[in-house]
């Protein structure tokens, strides 16, 4: 194991609630839709445009919007989101993640971020972690979003490693599918039944450690 490729939301920090608050505001203000709380799971781990299209399809209003209008709505959602996360601090890093990063770097493991969020650099800066990562994938540069493997393949490439030399960490089904499709060892954070494609699942980020990641990697690479 030479590299670790992280997702952001739900792994390093939890901004899902801010994303959904922004989507609910956009839906109410711009689309005259009231998103139910359970719809949040439909948007987990996928890109902004894909999320918006799911909302439009759910509201049965997709045909009313052309590509430019969809792009404009996505920008508006991001503005709502940025105002929501403006007050993020290091206190919003999920339990155990700072310790895990320290352990990985002590063992000379390269760190890469593979998030669908275009705001990842901004969020890492707010958390005080922007200098801890060796690479941050720009999701605009990859052809296909999760569950396609593209962003994790790029995450490995940007730290000059083969996917098989890396462990990926995700909390979303689409993300775990992307890690496995990329040929990486997959660690899931969350519900084992939902994330059953992962090679190992922990209930909380507090359970993550270098020892755990390396042992799982060795189990599937020997």
PDB file of C-alpha atoms in Angstrom:
ATOM      1  CA  UNK A   1       0.000   0.000   0.000  1.00  0.00           C
ATOM      2  CA  UNK A   2       1.497   3.284  -1.142  1.00  0.00           C
ATOM      3  CA  UNK A   3      -1.491   5.589  -1.456  1.00  0.00           C
ATOM      4  CA  UNK A   4      -4.827   6.455   0.078  1.00  0.00           C
ATOM      5  CA  UNK A   5      -7.560   8.138  -1.968  1.00  0.00           C
ATOM      6  CA  UNK A   6     -10.216   9.876   0.109  1.00  0.00           C
ATOM      7  CA  UNK A   7     -13.736  10.960  -0.628  1.00  0.00           C
ATOM      8  CA  UNK A   8     -14.608  14.238   1.103  1.00  0.00           C
ATOM      9  CA  UNK A   9     -18.234  14.425   2.225  1.00  0.00           C
ATOM     10  CA  UNK A  10     -18.967  11.845   4.895  1.00  0.00           C
ATOM     11  CA  UNK A  11     -15.314  10.805   5.171  1.00  0.00           C
ATOM     12  CA  UNK A  12     -13.283  13.913   6.024  1.00  0.00           C
ATOM     13  CA  UNK A  13     -16.152  16.185   7.025  1.00  0.00           C
ATOM     14  CA  UNK A  14     -19.918  16.001   6.834  1.00  0.00           C
ATOM     15  CA  UNK A  15     -21.283  18.667   4.531  1.00  0.00           C
ATOM     16  CA  UNK A  16     -24.203  16.537   3.315  1.00  0.00           C
ATOM     17  CA  UNK A  17     -26.627  18.478   5.512  1.00  0.00           C
ATOM     18  CA  UNK A  18     -25.407  21.741   3.957  1.00  0.00           C
ATOM     19  CA  UNK A  19     -25.772  20.301   0.447  1.00  0.00           C
ATOM     20  CA  UNK A  20     -29.320  19.192   1.120  1.00  0.00           C
ATOM     21  CA  UNK A  21     -30.246  22.503   2.743  1.00  0.00           C
ATOM     22  CA  UNK A  22     -29.032  24.230  -0.431  1.00  0.00           C
ATOM     23  CA  UNK A  23     -30.952  21.803  -2.673  1.00  0.00           C
ATOM     24  CA  UNK A  24     -34.130  22.311  -0.631  1.00  0.00           C
ATOM     25  CA  UNK A  25     -33.779  26.073  -0.907  1.00  0.00           C
ATOM     26  CA  UNK A  26     -33.173  25.888  -4.655  1.00  0.00           C
ATOM     27  CA  UNK A  27     -36.117  23.525  -5.139  1.00  0.00           C
ATOM     28  CA  UNK A  28     -38.462  25.757  -3.157  1.00  0.00           C
ATOM     29  CA  UNK A  29     -37.261  29.125  -4.470  1.00  0.00           C
ATOM     30  CA  UNK A  30     -36.600  28.274  -8.120  1.00  0.00           C
ATOM     31  CA  UNK A  31     -38.579  25.115  -8.928  1.00  0.00           C
ATOM     32  CA  UNK A  32     -41.661  25.366  -6.673  1.00  0.00           C
ATOM     33  CA  UNK A  33     -40.856  21.904  -5.273  1.00  0.00           C
ATOM     34  CA  UNK A  34     -40.735  20.770  -1.649  1.00  0.00           C
ATOM     35  CA  UNK A  35     -38.075  18.077  -1.335  1.00  0.00           C
ATOM     36  CA  UNK A  36     -38.868  15.436   1.302  1.00  0.00           C
ATOM     37  CA  UNK A  37     -36.157  14.620   3.846  1.00  0.00           C
ATOM     38  CA  UNK A  38     -35.775  11.079   2.504  1.00  0.00           C
ATOM     39  CA  UNK A  39     -34.726  12.459  -0.903  1.00  0.00           C
ATOM     40  CA  UNK A  40     -31.336  13.358   0.592  1.00  0.00           C
ATOM     41  CA  UNK A  41     -30.132   9.777   0.095  1.00  0.00           C
ATOM     42  CA  UNK A  42     -30.896  10.060  -3.647  1.00  0.00           C
ATOM     43  CA  UNK A  43     -28.276  12.792  -3.970  1.00  0.00           C
ATOM     44  CA  UNK A  44     -25.481  11.213  -1.954  1.00  0.00           C
ATOM     45  CA  UNK A  45     -22.141  10.887  -3.712  1.00  0.00           C
ATOM     46  CA  UNK A  46     -23.200  12.175  -7.135  1.00  0.00           C
ATOM     47  CA  UNK A  47     -22.332  15.349  -9.026  1.00  0.00           C
ATOM     48  CA  UNK A  48     -24.173  18.661  -8.880  1.00  0.00           C
ATOM     49  CA  UNK A  49     -25.660  18.356 -12.372  1.00  0.00           C
ATOM     50  CA  UNK A  50     -26.684  14.734 -11.846  1.00  0.00           C
ATOM     51  CA  UNK A  51     -28.299  15.698  -8.533  1.00  0.00           C
ATOM     52  CA  UNK A  52     -30.237  18.501 -10.181  1.00  0.00           C
ATOM     53  CA  UNK A  53     -31.463  16.235 -12.968  1.00  0.00           C
ATOM     54  CA  UNK A  54     -32.670  13.723 -10.381  1.00  0.00           C
ATOM     55  CA  UNK A  55     -34.633  16.498  -8.665  1.00  0.00           C
ATOM     56  CA  UNK A  56     -36.140  17.677 -11.955  1.00  0.00           C
ATOM     57  CA  UNK A  57     -37.093  14.112 -12.872  1.00  0.00           C
ATOM     58  CA  UNK A  58     -38.606  13.566  -9.425  1.00  0.00           C
ATOM     59  CA  UNK A  59     -40.677  16.729  -9.853  1.00  0.00           C
ATOM     60  CA  UNK A  60     -41.620  15.654 -13.408  1.00  0.00           C
ATOM     61  CA  UNK A  61     -40.389  18.977 -14.783  1.00  0.00           C
ATOM     62  CA  UNK A  62     -37.182  17.936 -16.551  1.00  0.00           C
ATOM     63  CA  UNK A  63     -38.545  18.841 -19.989  1.00  0.00           C
ATOM     64  CA  UNK A  64     -39.001  22.483 -18.950  1.00  0.00           C
ATOM     65  CA  UNK A  65     -35.264  23.124 -18.663  1.00  0.00           C
ATOM     66  CA  UNK A  66     -32.575  23.193 -21.332  1.00  0.00           C
ATOM     67  CA  UNK A  67     -28.880  22.569 -20.647  1.00  0.00           C
ATOM     68  CA  UNK A  68     -28.038  26.223 -20.078  1.00  0.00           C
ATOM     69  CA  UNK A  69     -30.897  26.659 -17.611  1.00  0.00           C
ATOM     70  CA  UNK A  70     -29.772  23.538 -15.755  1.00  0.00           C
ATOM     71  CA  UNK A  71     -26.208  24.883 -15.610  1.00  0.00           C
ATOM     72  CA  UNK A  72     -27.499  28.218 -14.257  1.00  0.00           C
ATOM     73  CA  UNK A  73     -29.566  26.456 -11.593  1.00  0.00           C
ATOM     74  CA  UNK A  74     -26.517  24.428 -10.564  1.00  0.00           C
ATOM     75  CA  UNK A  75     -24.539  27.656 -10.099  1.00  0.00           C
ATOM     76  CA  UNK A  76     -27.363  29.078  -7.976  1.00  0.00           C
ATOM     77  CA  UNK A  77     -27.364  25.948  -5.810  1.00  0.00           C
ATOM     78  CA  UNK A  78     -23.619  26.284  -5.309  1.00  0.00           C
ATOM     79  CA  UNK A  79     -24.030  29.882  -4.181  1.00  0.00           C
ATOM     80  CA  UNK A  80     -26.545  28.713  -1.565  1.00  0.00           C
ATOM     81  CA  UNK A  81     -24.145  25.955  -0.508  1.00  0.00           C
ATOM     82  CA  UNK A  82     -21.107  28.225  -0.201  1.00  0.00           C
ATOM     83  CA  UNK A  83     -23.027  30.515   2.139  1.00  0.00           C
ATOM     84  CA  UNK A  84     -23.971  27.452   4.210  1.00  0.00           C
ATOM     85  CA  UNK A  85     -20.365  26.199   4.611  1.00  0.00           C
ATOM     86  CA  UNK A  86     -18.683  29.575   5.098  1.00  0.00           C
ATOM     87  CA  UNK A  87     -18.288  28.893   8.810  1.00  0.00           C
ATOM     88  CA  UNK A  88     -16.588  25.477   8.584  1.00  0.00           C
ATOM     89  CA  UNK A  89     -13.523  25.058  10.824  1.00  0.00           C
ATOM     90  CA  UNK A  90     -11.102  22.316  11.872  1.00  0.00           C
ATOM     91  CA  UNK A  91     -13.712  21.424  14.476  1.00  0.00           C
ATOM     92  CA  UNK A  92     -15.830  20.031  11.645  1.00  0.00           C
ATOM     93  CA  UNK A  93     -13.277  17.338  10.712  1.00  0.00           C
ATOM     94  CA  UNK A  94     -14.854  13.955  11.402  1.00  0.00           C
ATOM     95  CA  UNK A  95     -13.572  11.888  14.371  1.00  0.00           C
ATOM     96  CA  UNK A  96     -10.273  10.087  13.810  1.00  0.00           C
ATOM     97  CA  UNK A  97      -9.475  11.633  10.432  1.00  0.00           C
ATOM     98  CA  UNK A  98      -6.675  13.938  11.585  1.00  0.00           C
ATOM     99  CA  UNK A  99      -5.077  11.003  13.425  1.00  0.00           C
ATOM    100  CA  UNK A 100      -5.454   8.789  10.343  1.00  0.00           C
ATOM    101  CA  UNK A 101      -3.807  11.412   8.111  1.00  0.00           C
ATOM    102  CA  UNK A 102      -0.935  11.703  10.596  1.00  0.00           C
ATOM    103  CA  UNK A 103      -0.473   7.912  10.687  1.00  0.00           C
ATOM    104  CA  UNK A 104      -0.545   7.587   6.895  1.00  0.00           C
ATOM    105  CA  UNK A 105       2.016  10.336   6.426  1.00  0.00           C
ATOM    106  CA  UNK A 106       4.266   8.825   9.102  1.00  0.00           C
ATOM    107  CA  UNK A 107       4.346   5.714   6.884  1.00  0.00           C
ATOM    108  CA  UNK A 108       5.036   7.743   3.723  1.00  0.00           C
ATOM    109  CA  UNK A 109       1.615   7.027   2.241  1.00  0.00           C
ATOM    110  CA  UNK A 110       0.630   9.460  -0.525  1.00  0.00           C
ATOM    111  CA  UNK A 111      -2.731  11.167   0.006  1.00  0.00           C
ATOM    112  CA  UNK A 112      -5.152  12.078  -2.753  1.00  0.00           C
ATOM    113  CA  UNK A 113      -8.670  13.539  -2.659  1.00  0.00           C
ATOM    114  CA  UNK A 114     -11.258  12.244  -5.132  1.00  0.00           C
ATOM    115  CA  UNK A 115     -14.436  14.191  -4.485  1.00  0.00           C
ATOM    116  CA  UNK A 116     -17.268  15.025  -6.875  1.00  0.00           C
ATOM    117  CA  UNK A 117     -17.363  18.438  -5.189  1.00  0.00           C
ATOM    118  CA  UNK A 118     -15.856  21.326  -7.126  1.00  0.00           C
ATOM    119  CA  UNK A 119     -15.607  23.066  -3.747  1.00  0.00           C
ATOM    120  CA  UNK A 120     -13.161  20.516  -2.314  1.00  0.00           C
ATOM    121  CA  UNK A 121     -10.129  22.880  -2.251  1.00  0.00           C
ATOM    122  CA  UNK A 122     -12.215  25.575  -0.504  1.00  0.00           C
ATOM    123  CA  UNK A 123     -13.526  23.085   2.060  1.00  0.00           C
ATOM    124  CA  UNK A 124     -10.071  21.646   2.789  1.00  0.00           C
ATOM    125  CA  UNK A 125      -8.774  25.175   3.334  1.00  0.00           C
ATOM    126  CA  UNK A 126     -11.597  25.928   5.786  1.00  0.00           C
ATOM    127  CA  UNK A 127     -10.719  22.711   7.637  1.00  0.00           C
ATOM    128  CA  UNK A 128      -6.998  23.539   7.648  1.00  0.00           C
ATOM    129  CA  UNK A 129      -6.146  20.400   5.671  1.00  0.00           C
ATOM    130  CA  UNK A 130      -5.289  21.792   2.237  1.00  0.00           C
ATOM    131  CA  UNK A 131      -1.529  21.253   2.703  1.00  0.00           C
ATOM    132  CA  UNK A 132      -1.907  17.699   3.971  1.00  0.00           C
ATOM    133  CA  UNK A 133      -2.917  16.252   0.587  1.00  0.00           C
ATOM    134  CA  UNK A 134      -0.485  15.490  -2.216  1.00  0.00           C
ATOM    135  CA  UNK A 135      -3.199  15.806  -4.877  1.00  0.00           C
ATOM    136  CA  UNK A 136      -6.782  17.010  -5.235  1.00  0.00           C
ATOM    137  CA  UNK A 137      -8.625  15.743  -8.301  1.00  0.00           C
ATOM    138  CA  UNK A 138     -10.513  18.375 -10.276  1.00  0.00           C
ATOM    139  CA  UNK A 139     -13.853  16.645 -11.008  1.00  0.00           C
ATOM    140  CA  UNK A 140     -14.282  18.831 -14.096  1.00  0.00           C
ATOM    141  CA  UNK A 141     -11.360  16.979 -15.695  1.00  0.00           C
ATOM    142  CA  UNK A 142     -12.894  13.499 -15.490  1.00  0.00           C
ATOM    143  CA  UNK A 143     -15.310  12.264 -18.132  1.00  0.00           C
ATOM    144  CA  UNK A 144     -17.700  10.306 -15.937  1.00  0.00           C
ATOM    145  CA  UNK A 145     -18.807  10.755 -12.337  1.00  0.00           C
ATOM    146  CA  UNK A 146     -19.203   8.061  -9.706  1.00  0.00           C
ATOM    147  CA  UNK A 147     -20.034   5.136  -9.898  1.00  0.00           C
ATOM    148  CA  UNK A 148     -17.697   5.213 -12.918  1.00  0.00           C
ATOM    149  CA  UNK A 149     -14.062   4.717 -11.814  1.00  0.00           C
ATOM    150  CA  UNK A 150     -12.692   7.845 -13.514  1.00  0.00           C
ATOM    151  CA  UNK A 151     -12.181  10.073 -10.477  1.00  0.00           C
ATOM    152  CA  UNK A 152     -10.420   7.338  -8.468  1.00  0.00           C
ATOM    153  CA  UNK A 153      -8.244   6.400 -11.423  1.00  0.00           C
ATOM    154  CA  UNK A 154      -7.251  10.066 -11.661  1.00  0.00           C
ATOM    155  CA  UNK A 155      -6.733  10.183  -7.888  1.00  0.00           C
ATOM    156  CA  UNK A 156      -4.132   7.417  -8.180  1.00  0.00           C
ATOM    157  CA  UNK A 157      -2.556   8.868 -11.329  1.00  0.00           C
ATOM    158  CA  UNK A 158      -2.019  12.267  -9.688  1.00  0.00           C
ATOM    159  CA  UNK A 159       0.114  10.665  -6.969  1.00  0.00           C
ATOM    160  CA  UNK A 160       1.913   8.533  -9.598  1.00  0.00           C
ATOM    161  CA  UNK A 161       0.572   5.219  -8.326  1.00  0.00           C
ATOM    162  CA  UNK A 162      -1.270   2.279  -9.815  1.00  0.00           C
ATOM    163  CA  UNK A 163      -4.813   1.795  -8.450  1.00  0.00           C
ATOM    164  CA  UNK A 164      -3.779  -1.571  -6.999  1.00  0.00           C
ATOM    165  CA  UNK A 165      -1.263   0.259  -4.782  1.00  0.00           C
ATOM    166  CA  UNK A 166      -4.032   2.370  -3.219  1.00  0.00           C
ATOM    167  CA  UNK A 167      -6.866   2.123  -0.741  1.00  0.00           C
ATOM    168  CA  UNK A 168      -9.982   4.222  -1.348  1.00  0.00           C
ATOM    169  CA  UNK A 169     -12.298   5.434   1.425  1.00  0.00           C
ATOM    170  CA  UNK A 170     -15.958   6.232   0.731  1.00  0.00           C
ATOM    171  CA  UNK A 171     -19.291   6.554   2.518  1.00  0.00           C
ATOM    172  CA  UNK A 172     -21.584   6.310  -0.533  1.00  0.00           C
ATOM    173  CA  UNK A 173     -22.654   3.293  -2.568  1.00  0.00           C
ATOM    174  CA  UNK A 174     -21.725   5.028  -5.835  1.00  0.00           C
ATOM    175  CA  UNK A 175     -18.312   5.860  -4.399  1.00  0.00           C
ATOM    176  CA  UNK A 176     -17.575   2.300  -3.288  1.00  0.00           C
ATOM    177  CA  UNK A 177     -18.609   1.069  -6.732  1.00  0.00           C
ATOM    178  CA  UNK A 178     -16.219   3.589  -8.282  1.00  0.00           C
ATOM    179  CA  UNK A 179     -13.312   2.454  -6.078  1.00  0.00           C
ATOM    180  CA  UNK A 180     -13.864  -1.200  -6.952  1.00  0.00           C
ATOM    181  CA  UNK A 181     -14.267  -0.419 -10.657  1.00  0.00           C
ATOM    182  CA  UNK A 182     -10.933   1.402 -10.486  1.00  0.00           C
ATOM    183  CA  UNK A 183      -9.234  -1.713  -9.138  1.00  0.00           C
ATOM    184  CA  UNK A 184      -8.570  -0.354  -5.643  1.00  0.00           C
ATOM    185  CA  UNK A 185      -9.160  -1.829  -2.211  1.00  0.00           C
ATOM    186  CA  UNK A 186     -12.348  -0.223  -0.863  1.00  0.00           C
ATOM    187  CA  UNK A 187     -13.043   0.851   2.707  1.00  0.00           C
ATOM    188  CA  UNK A 188     -16.647   1.882   3.374  1.00  0.00           C
ATOM    189  CA  UNK A 189     -17.832   4.120   6.210  1.00  0.00           C
ATOM    190  CA  UNK A 190     -21.432   3.507   7.195  1.00  0.00           C
ATOM    191  CA  UNK A 191     -23.998   0.738   6.884  1.00  0.00           C
ATOM    192  CA  UNK A 192     -22.484  -2.670   5.934  1.00  0.00           C
ATOM    193  CA  UNK A 193     -25.673  -3.719   4.128  1.00  0.00           C
ATOM    194  CA  UNK A 194     -25.630  -0.621   1.923  1.00  0.00           C
ATOM    195  CA  UNK A 195     -21.866  -0.765   1.336  1.00  0.00           C
ATOM    196  CA  UNK A 196     -21.573  -4.523   0.875  1.00  0.00           C
ATOM    197  CA  UNK A 197     -19.342  -4.130  -2.187  1.00  0.00           C
ATOM    198  CA  UNK A 198     -16.605  -2.645   0.005  1.00  0.00           C
ATOM    199  CA  UNK A 199     -13.742  -4.881   1.128  1.00  0.00           C
ATOM    200  CA  UNK A 200     -14.206  -3.647   4.700  1.00  0.00           C
ATOM    201  CA  UNK A 201     -16.854  -1.448   6.333  1.00  0.00           C
ATOM    202  CA  UNK A 202     -16.502   0.559   9.547  1.00  0.00           C
ATOM    203  CA  UNK A 203     -19.404   2.206  11.316  1.00  0.00           C
ATOM    204  CA  UNK A 204     -17.528   5.435  11.971  1.00  0.00           C
ATOM    205  CA  UNK A 205     -14.450   7.311  10.772  1.00  0.00           C
ATOM    206  CA  UNK A 206     -13.174   6.962  14.353  1.00  0.00           C
ATOM    207  CA  UNK A 207     -12.471   3.285  13.557  1.00  0.00           C
ATOM    208  CA  UNK A 208     -10.116   4.096  10.662  1.00  0.00           C
ATOM    209  CA  UNK A 209      -6.373   3.647  11.162  1.00  0.00           C
ATOM    210  CA  UNK A 210      -3.216   2.915   9.174  1.00  0.00           C
ATOM    211  CA  UNK A 211      -3.132  -0.601  10.654  1.00  0.00           C
ATOM    212  CA  UNK A 212      -6.699  -1.303   9.502  1.00  0.00           C
ATOM    213  CA  UNK A 213      -6.152   0.065   5.988  1.00  0.00           C
ATOM    214  CA  UNK A 214      -2.921  -1.844   5.469  1.00  0.00           C
ATOM    215  CA  UNK A 215      -4.363  -5.104   6.806  1.00  0.00           C
ATOM    216  CA  UNK A 216      -7.361  -4.885   4.475  1.00  0.00           C
ATOM    217  CA  UNK A 217      -5.088  -3.983   1.555  1.00  0.00           C
ATOM    218  CA  UNK A 218      -2.827  -6.968   2.291  1.00  0.00           C
ATOM    219  CA  UNK A 219      -5.828  -9.302   2.556  1.00  0.00           C
ATOM    220  CA  UNK A 220      -6.821  -8.490  -1.030  1.00  0.00           C
ATOM    221  CA  UNK A 221      -3.370  -8.077  -2.568  1.00  0.00           C
ATOM    222  CA  UNK A 222      -1.514 -11.203  -1.477  1.00  0.00           C
TER     223      UNK A 222
END
